[in-house]
PDB file of C-alpha atoms in Angstrom:
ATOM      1  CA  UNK X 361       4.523 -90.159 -22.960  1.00  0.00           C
ATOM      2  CA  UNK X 362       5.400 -87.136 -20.589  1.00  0.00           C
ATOM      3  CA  UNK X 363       7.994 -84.601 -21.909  1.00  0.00           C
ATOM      4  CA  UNK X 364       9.464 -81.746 -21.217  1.00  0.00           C
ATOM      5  CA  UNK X 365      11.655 -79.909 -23.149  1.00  0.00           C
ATOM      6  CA  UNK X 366      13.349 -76.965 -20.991  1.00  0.00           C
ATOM      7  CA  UNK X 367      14.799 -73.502 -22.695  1.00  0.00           C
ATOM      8  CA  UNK X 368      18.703 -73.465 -23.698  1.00  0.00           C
ATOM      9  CA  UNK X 369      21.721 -72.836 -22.015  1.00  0.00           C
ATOM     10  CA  UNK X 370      21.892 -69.491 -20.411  1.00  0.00           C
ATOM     11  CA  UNK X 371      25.064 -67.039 -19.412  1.00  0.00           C
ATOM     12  CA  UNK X 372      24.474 -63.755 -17.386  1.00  0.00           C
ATOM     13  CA  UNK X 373      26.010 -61.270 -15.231  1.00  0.00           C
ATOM     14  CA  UNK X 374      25.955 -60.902 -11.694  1.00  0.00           C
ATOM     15  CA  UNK X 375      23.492 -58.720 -10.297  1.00  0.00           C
ATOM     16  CA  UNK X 376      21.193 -59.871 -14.073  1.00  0.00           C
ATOM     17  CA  UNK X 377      17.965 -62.247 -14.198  1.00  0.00           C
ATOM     18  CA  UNK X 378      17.430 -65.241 -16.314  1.00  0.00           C
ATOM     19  CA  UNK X 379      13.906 -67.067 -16.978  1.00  0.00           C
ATOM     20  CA  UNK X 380      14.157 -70.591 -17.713  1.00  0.00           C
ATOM     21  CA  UNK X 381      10.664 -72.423 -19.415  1.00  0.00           C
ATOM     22  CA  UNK X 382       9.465 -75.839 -19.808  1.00  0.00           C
ATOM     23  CA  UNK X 383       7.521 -76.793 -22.124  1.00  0.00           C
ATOM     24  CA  UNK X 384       5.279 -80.288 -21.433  1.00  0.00           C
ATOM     25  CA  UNK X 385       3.404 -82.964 -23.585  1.00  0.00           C
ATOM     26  CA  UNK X 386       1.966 -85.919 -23.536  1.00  0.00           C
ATOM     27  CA  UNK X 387      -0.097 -84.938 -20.374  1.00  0.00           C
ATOM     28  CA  UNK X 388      -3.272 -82.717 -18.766  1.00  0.00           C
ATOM     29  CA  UNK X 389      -0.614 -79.596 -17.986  1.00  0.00           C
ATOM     30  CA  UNK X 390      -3.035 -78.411 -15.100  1.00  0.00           C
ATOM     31  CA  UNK X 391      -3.208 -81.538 -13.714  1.00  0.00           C
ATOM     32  CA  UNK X 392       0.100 -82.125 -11.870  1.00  0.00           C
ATOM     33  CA  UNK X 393       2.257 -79.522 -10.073  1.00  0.00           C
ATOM     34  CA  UNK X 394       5.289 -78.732 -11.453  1.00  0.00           C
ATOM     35  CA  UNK X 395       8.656 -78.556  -9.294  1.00  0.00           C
ATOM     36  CA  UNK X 396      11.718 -76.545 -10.142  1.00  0.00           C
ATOM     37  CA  UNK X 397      15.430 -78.542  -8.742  1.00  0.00           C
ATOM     38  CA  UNK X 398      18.954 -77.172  -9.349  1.00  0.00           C
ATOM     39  CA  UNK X 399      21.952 -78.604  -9.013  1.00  0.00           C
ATOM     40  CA  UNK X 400      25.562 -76.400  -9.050  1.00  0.00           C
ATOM     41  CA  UNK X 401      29.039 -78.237 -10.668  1.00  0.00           C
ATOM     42  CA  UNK X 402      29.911 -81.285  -8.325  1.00  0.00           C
ATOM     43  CA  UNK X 403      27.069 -80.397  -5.920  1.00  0.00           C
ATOM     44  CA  UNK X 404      23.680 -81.962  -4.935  1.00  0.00           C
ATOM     45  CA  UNK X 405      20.280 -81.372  -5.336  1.00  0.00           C
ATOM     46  CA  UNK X 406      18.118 -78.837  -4.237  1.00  0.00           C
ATOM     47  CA  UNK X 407      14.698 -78.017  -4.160  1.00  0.00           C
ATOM     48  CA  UNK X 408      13.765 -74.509  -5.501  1.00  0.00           C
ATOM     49  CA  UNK X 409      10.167 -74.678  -5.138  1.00  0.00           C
ATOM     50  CA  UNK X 410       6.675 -75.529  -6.873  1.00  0.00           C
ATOM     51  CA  UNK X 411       3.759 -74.525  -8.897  1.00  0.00           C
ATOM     52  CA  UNK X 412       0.374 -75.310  -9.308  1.00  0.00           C
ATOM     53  CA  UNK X 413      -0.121 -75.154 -12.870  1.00  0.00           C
ATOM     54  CA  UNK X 414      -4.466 -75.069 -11.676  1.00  0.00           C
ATOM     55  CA  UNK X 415      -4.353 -72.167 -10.144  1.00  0.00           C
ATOM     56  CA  UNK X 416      -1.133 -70.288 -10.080  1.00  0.00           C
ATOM     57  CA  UNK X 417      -0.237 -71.701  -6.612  1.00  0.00           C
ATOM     58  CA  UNK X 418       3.099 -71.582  -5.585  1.00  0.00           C
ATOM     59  CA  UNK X 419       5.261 -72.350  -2.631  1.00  0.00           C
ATOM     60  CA  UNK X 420       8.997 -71.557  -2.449  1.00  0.00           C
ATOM     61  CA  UNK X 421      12.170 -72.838  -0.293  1.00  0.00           C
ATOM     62  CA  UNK X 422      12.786 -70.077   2.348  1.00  0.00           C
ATOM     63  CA  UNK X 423      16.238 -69.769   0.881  1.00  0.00           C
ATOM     64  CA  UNK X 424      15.052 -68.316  -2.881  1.00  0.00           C
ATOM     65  CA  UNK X 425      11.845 -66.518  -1.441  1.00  0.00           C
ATOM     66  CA  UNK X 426      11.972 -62.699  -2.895  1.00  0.00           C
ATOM     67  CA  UNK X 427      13.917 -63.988  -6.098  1.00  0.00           C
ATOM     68  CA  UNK X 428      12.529 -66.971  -7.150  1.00  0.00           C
ATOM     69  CA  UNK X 429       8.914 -66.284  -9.411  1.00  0.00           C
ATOM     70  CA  UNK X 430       7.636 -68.977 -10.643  1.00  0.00           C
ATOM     71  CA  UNK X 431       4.985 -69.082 -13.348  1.00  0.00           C
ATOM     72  CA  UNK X 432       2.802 -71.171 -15.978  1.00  0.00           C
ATOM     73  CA  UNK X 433       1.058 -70.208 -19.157  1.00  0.00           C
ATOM     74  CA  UNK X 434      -1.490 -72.959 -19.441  1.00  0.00           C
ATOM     75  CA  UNK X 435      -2.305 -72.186 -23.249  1.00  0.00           C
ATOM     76  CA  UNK X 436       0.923 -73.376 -24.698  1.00  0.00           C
ATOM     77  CA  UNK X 437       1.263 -75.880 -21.559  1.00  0.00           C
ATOM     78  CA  UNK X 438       4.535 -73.881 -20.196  1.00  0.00           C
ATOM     79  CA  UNK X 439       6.020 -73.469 -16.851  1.00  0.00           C
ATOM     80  CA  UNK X 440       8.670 -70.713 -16.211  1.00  0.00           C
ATOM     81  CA  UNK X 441      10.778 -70.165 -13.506  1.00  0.00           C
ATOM     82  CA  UNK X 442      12.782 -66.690 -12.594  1.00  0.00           C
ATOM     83  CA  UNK X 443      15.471 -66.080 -10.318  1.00  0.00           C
ATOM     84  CA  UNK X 444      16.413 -62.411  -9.797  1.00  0.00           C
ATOM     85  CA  UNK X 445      19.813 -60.982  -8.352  1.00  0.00           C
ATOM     86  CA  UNK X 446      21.466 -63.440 -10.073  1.00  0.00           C
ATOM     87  CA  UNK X 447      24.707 -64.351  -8.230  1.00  0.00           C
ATOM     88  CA  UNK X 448      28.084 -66.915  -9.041  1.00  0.00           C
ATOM     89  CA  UNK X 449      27.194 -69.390  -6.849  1.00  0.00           C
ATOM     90  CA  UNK X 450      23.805 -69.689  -8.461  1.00  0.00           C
ATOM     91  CA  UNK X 451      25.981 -71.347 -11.708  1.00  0.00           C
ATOM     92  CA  UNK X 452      24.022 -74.638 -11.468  1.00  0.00           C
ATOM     93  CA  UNK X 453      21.738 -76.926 -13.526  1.00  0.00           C
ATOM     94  CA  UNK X 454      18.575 -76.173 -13.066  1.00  0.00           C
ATOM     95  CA  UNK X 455      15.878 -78.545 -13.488  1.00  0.00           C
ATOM     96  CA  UNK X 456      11.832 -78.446 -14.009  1.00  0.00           C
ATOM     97  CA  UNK X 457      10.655 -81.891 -12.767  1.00  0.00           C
ATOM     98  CA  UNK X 458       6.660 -83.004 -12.942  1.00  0.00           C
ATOM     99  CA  UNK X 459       5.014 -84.226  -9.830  1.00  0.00           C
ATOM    100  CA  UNK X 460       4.567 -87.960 -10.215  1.00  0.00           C
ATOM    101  CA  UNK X 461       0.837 -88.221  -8.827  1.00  0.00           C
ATOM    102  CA  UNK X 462      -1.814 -85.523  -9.280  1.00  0.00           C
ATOM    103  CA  UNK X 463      -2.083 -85.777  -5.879  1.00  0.00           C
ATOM    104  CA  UNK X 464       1.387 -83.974  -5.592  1.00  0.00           C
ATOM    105  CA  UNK X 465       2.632 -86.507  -3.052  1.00  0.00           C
ATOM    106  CA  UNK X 466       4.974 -87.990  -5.369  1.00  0.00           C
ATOM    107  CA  UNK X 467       7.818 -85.752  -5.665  1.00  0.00           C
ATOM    108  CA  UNK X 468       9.564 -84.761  -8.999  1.00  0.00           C
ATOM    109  CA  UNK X 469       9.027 -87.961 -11.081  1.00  0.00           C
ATOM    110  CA  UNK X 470       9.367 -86.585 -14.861  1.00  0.00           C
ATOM    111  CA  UNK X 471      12.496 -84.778 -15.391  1.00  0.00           C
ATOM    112  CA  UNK X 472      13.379 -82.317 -18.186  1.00  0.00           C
ATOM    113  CA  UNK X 473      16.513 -82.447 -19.981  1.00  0.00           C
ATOM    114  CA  UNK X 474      17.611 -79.557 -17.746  1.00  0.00           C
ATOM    115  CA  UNK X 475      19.058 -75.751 -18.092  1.00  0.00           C
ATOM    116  CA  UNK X 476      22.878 -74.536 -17.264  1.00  0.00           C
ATOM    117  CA  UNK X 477      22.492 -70.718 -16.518  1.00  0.00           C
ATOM    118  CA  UNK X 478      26.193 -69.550 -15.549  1.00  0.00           C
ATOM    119  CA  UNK X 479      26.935 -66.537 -13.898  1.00  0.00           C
ATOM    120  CA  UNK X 480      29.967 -64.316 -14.847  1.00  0.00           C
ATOM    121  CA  UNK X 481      31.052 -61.272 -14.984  1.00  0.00           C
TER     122      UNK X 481
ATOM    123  CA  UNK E1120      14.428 -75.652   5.908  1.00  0.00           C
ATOM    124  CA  UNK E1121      17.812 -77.620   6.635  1.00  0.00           C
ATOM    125  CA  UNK E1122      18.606 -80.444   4.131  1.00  0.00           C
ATOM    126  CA  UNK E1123      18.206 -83.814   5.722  1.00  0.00           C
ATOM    127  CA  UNK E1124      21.257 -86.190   6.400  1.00  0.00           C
ATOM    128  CA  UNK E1125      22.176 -88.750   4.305  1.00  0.00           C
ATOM    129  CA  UNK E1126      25.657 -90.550   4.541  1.00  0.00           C
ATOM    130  CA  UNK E1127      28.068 -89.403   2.223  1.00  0.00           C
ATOM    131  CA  UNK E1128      28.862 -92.836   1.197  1.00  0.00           C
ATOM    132  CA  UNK E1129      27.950 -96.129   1.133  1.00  0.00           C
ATOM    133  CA  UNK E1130      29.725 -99.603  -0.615  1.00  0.00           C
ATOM    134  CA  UNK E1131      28.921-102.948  -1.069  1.00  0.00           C
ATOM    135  CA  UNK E1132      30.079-106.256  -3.400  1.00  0.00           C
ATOM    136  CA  UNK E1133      27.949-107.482  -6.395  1.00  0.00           C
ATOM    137  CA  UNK E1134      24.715-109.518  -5.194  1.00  0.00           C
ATOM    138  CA  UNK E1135      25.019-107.828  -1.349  1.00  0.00           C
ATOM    139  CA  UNK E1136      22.467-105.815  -0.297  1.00  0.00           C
ATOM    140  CA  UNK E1137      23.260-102.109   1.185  1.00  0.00           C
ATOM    141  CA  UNK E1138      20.647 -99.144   2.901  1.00  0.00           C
ATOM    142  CA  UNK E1139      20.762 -95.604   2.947  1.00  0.00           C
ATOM    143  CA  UNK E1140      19.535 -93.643   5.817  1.00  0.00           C
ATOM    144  CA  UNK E1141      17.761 -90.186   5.329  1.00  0.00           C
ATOM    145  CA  UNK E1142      17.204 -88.943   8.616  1.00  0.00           C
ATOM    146  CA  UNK E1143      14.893 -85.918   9.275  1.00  0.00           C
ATOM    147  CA  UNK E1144      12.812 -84.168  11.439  1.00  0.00           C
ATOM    148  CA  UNK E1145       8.723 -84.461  12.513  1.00  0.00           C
ATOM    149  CA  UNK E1146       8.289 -81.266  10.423  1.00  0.00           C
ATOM    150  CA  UNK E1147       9.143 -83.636   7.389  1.00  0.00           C
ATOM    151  CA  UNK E1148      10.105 -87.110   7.018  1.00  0.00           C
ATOM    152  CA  UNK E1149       8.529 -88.250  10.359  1.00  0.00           C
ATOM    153  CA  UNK E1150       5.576 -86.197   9.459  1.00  0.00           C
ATOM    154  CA  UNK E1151       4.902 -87.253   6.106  1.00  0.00           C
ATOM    155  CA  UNK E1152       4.493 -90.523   4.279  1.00  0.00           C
ATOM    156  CA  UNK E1153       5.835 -88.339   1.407  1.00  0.00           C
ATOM    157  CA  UNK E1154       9.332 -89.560   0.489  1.00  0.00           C
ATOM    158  CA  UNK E1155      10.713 -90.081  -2.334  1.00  0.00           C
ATOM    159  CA  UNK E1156      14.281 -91.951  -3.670  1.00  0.00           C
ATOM    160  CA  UNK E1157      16.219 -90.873  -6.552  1.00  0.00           C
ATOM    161  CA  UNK E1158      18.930 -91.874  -8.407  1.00  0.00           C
ATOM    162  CA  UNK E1159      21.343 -89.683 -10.301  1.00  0.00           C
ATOM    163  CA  UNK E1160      24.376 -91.012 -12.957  1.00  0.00           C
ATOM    164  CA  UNK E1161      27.508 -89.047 -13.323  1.00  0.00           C
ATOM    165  CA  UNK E1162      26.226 -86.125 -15.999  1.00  0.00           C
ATOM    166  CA  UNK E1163      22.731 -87.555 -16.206  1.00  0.00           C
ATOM    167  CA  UNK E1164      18.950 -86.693 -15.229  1.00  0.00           C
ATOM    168  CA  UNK E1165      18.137 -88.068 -11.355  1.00  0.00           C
ATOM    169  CA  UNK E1166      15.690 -91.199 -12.026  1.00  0.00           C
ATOM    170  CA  UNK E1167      12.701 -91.856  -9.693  1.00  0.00           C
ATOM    171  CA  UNK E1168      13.297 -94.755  -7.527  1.00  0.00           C
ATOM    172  CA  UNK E1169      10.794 -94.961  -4.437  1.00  0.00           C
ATOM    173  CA  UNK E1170       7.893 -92.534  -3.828  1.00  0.00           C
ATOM    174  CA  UNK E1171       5.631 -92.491  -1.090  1.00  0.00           C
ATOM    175  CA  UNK E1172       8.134 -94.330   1.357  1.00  0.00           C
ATOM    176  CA  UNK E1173       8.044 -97.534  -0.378  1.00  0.00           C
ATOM    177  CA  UNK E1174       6.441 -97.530  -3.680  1.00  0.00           C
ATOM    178  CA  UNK E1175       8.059 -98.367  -6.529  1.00  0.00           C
ATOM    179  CA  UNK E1176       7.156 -96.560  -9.889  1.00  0.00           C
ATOM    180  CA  UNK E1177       6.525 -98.559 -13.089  1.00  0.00           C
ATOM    181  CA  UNK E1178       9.856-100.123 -14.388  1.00  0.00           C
ATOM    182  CA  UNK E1179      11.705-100.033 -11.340  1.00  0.00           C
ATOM    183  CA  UNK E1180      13.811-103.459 -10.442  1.00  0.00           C
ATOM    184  CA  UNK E1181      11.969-105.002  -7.101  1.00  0.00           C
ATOM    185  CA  UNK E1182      15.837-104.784  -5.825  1.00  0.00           C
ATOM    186  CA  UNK E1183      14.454-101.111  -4.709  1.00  0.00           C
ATOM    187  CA  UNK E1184      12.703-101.102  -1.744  1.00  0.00           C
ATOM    188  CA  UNK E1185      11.855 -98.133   1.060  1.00  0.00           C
ATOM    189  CA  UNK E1186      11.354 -97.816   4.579  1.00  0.00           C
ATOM    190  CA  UNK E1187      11.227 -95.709   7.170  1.00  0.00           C
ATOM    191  CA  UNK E1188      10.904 -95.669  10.803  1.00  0.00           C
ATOM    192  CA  UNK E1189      10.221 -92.392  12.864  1.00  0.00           C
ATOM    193  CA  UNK E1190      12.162 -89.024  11.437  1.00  0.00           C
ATOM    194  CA  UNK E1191      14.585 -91.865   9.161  1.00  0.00           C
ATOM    195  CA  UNK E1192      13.967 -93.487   5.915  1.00  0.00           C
ATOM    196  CA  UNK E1193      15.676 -96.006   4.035  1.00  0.00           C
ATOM    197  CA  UNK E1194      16.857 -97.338   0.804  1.00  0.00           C
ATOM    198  CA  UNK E1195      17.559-100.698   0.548  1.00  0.00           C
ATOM    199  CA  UNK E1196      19.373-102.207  -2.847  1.00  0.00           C
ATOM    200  CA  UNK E1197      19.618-105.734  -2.550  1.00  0.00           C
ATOM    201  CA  UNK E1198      21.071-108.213  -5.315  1.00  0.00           C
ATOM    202  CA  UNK E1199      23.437-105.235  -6.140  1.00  0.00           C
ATOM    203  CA  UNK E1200      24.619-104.428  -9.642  1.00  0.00           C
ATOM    204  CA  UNK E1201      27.367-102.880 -11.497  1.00  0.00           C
ATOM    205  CA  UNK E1202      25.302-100.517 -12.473  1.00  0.00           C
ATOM    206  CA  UNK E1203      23.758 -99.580  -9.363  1.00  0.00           C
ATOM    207  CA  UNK E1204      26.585 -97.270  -8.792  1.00  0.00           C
ATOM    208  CA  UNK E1205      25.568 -93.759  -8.289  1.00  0.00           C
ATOM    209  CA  UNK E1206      24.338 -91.146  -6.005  1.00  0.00           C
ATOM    210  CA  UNK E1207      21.593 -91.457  -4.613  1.00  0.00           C
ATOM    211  CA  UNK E1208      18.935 -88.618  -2.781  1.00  0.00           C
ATOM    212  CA  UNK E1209      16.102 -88.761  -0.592  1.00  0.00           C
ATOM    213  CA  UNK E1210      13.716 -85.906  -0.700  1.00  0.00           C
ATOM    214  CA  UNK E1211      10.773 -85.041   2.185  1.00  0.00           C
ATOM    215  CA  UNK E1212       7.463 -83.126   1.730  1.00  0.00           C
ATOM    216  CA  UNK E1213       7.694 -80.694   5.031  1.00  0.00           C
ATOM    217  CA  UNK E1214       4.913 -78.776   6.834  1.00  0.00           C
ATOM    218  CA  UNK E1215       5.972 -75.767   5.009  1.00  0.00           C
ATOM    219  CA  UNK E1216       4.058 -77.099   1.840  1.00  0.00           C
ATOM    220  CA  UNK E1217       7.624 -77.303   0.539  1.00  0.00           C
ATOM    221  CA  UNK E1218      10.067 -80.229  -0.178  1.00  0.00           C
ATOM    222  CA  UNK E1219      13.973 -80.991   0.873  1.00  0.00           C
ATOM    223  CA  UNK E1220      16.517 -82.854  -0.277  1.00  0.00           C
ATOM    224  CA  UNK E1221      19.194 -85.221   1.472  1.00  0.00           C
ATOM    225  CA  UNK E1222      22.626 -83.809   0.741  1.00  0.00           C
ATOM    226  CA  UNK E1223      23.147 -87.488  -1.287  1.00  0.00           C
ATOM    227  CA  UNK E1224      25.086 -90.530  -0.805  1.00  0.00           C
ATOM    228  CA  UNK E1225      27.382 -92.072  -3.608  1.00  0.00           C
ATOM    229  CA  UNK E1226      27.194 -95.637  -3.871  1.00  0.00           C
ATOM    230  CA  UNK E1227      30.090 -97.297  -4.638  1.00  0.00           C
ATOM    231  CA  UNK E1228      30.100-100.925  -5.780  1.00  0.00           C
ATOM    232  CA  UNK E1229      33.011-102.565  -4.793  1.00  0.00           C
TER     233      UNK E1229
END
């Protein structure tokens, strides 16, 4: 069955950068894109951006582009996701989710357990 | 990339059937037979609902169905639950090669 087992809990300072990974199973890894979803305290969702685990491809929401990188190492089957200039209001929950179809039309359909990276001075 | 409008909320009585709207834009939802529904618990991983407008992944009750007409789409719960209290999000692929989000609905069950 598909897994994905995301890094730990995360605290960093303002101004800092954290790297989040997920690590998947129980599926091709190059086959499906991989999505990356936060979510602050008490907010809603929102989409970060994607990966094509293939090739490398990525496409990023306008709002993170410049400090959002997002990566895959296809040996040990393991997306990563950075976000630089860390600020407070980017406390959230964030989330690496697996395209549902291989055709990527399917939206996040496999969640990980998701990461809490809080930002504090 | 502006999120697309949901309602914030939404209620309906056990057994009565209720729709959220997820309105959009022809740069995504109108554009695109590429929405998806999901459904998020208080503290818990969103669950896929509907993908594709109206396709239901494996598992999912046939109370879930999906819609859409123009730059809206729909969720429609029928037969609904106790447990079908939650909050709910659409999400859009757009012509930016990108996805959105609705800002969510909670669904209260009366």
């Amino acid at each position: 069955q598909v897994q994905l087992m995301q890094s730990g809990a995360e605290v960093k300072k303002p101004g800092a950068s954290v790297k989040v990974s997920c690590k998947a199973s129980g599926y091709t890894f190059t086959g499906y894109f991989m999505h990356w979803v936060r979510q602050a305290p008490g907010q809603g969702l929102e989409w970060m951006g994607w990966i094509n685990p293939n090739n490398d491809g990525t496409h990023y929401a306008q709002k993170f582009q410049g400090r959002v990188t997002m990566t895959r190492d296809p040996s040990i089957s393991t997306a990563y996701m950075e976000l630089s200039r860390l600020r407070s209001d980017d406390t959230a929950v964030y989330y690496c989710a697996r395209d549902l179809l291989s055709t990527g039309s399917g939206g996040p359909g496999y969640w990980g357990q998701g990461t809490l990276v809080t930002v504090s001075s | 990339q502006s999120a697309l409008t949901q309602p914030a909320s939404v209620s309906g009585s056990p057994g009565q059937s209720i729709t959220i709207s997820c309105t959009g834009t022809s740069s995504d939802v109108g554009g695109y037979n590429f929405v998806s529904w999901y459904q998020q618990h208080p503290g818990k991983v969103p669950k896929l609902r509907i993908y594709e407008v109206s396709n239901r992944p494996s598992g999912v009750p046939d109370r879930f169905s999906g819609s859409k007409s123009g730059n809206t789409a729909s969720l429609t719960i029928s037969g609904l639950q106790a447990e079908d209290e939650a909050d709910y999000y659409c999400n859009s692929y757009t012509s930016s090669s990108t996805w959105v989000f609705g800002g969510g609905t909670k669904l209260t069950v009366l």
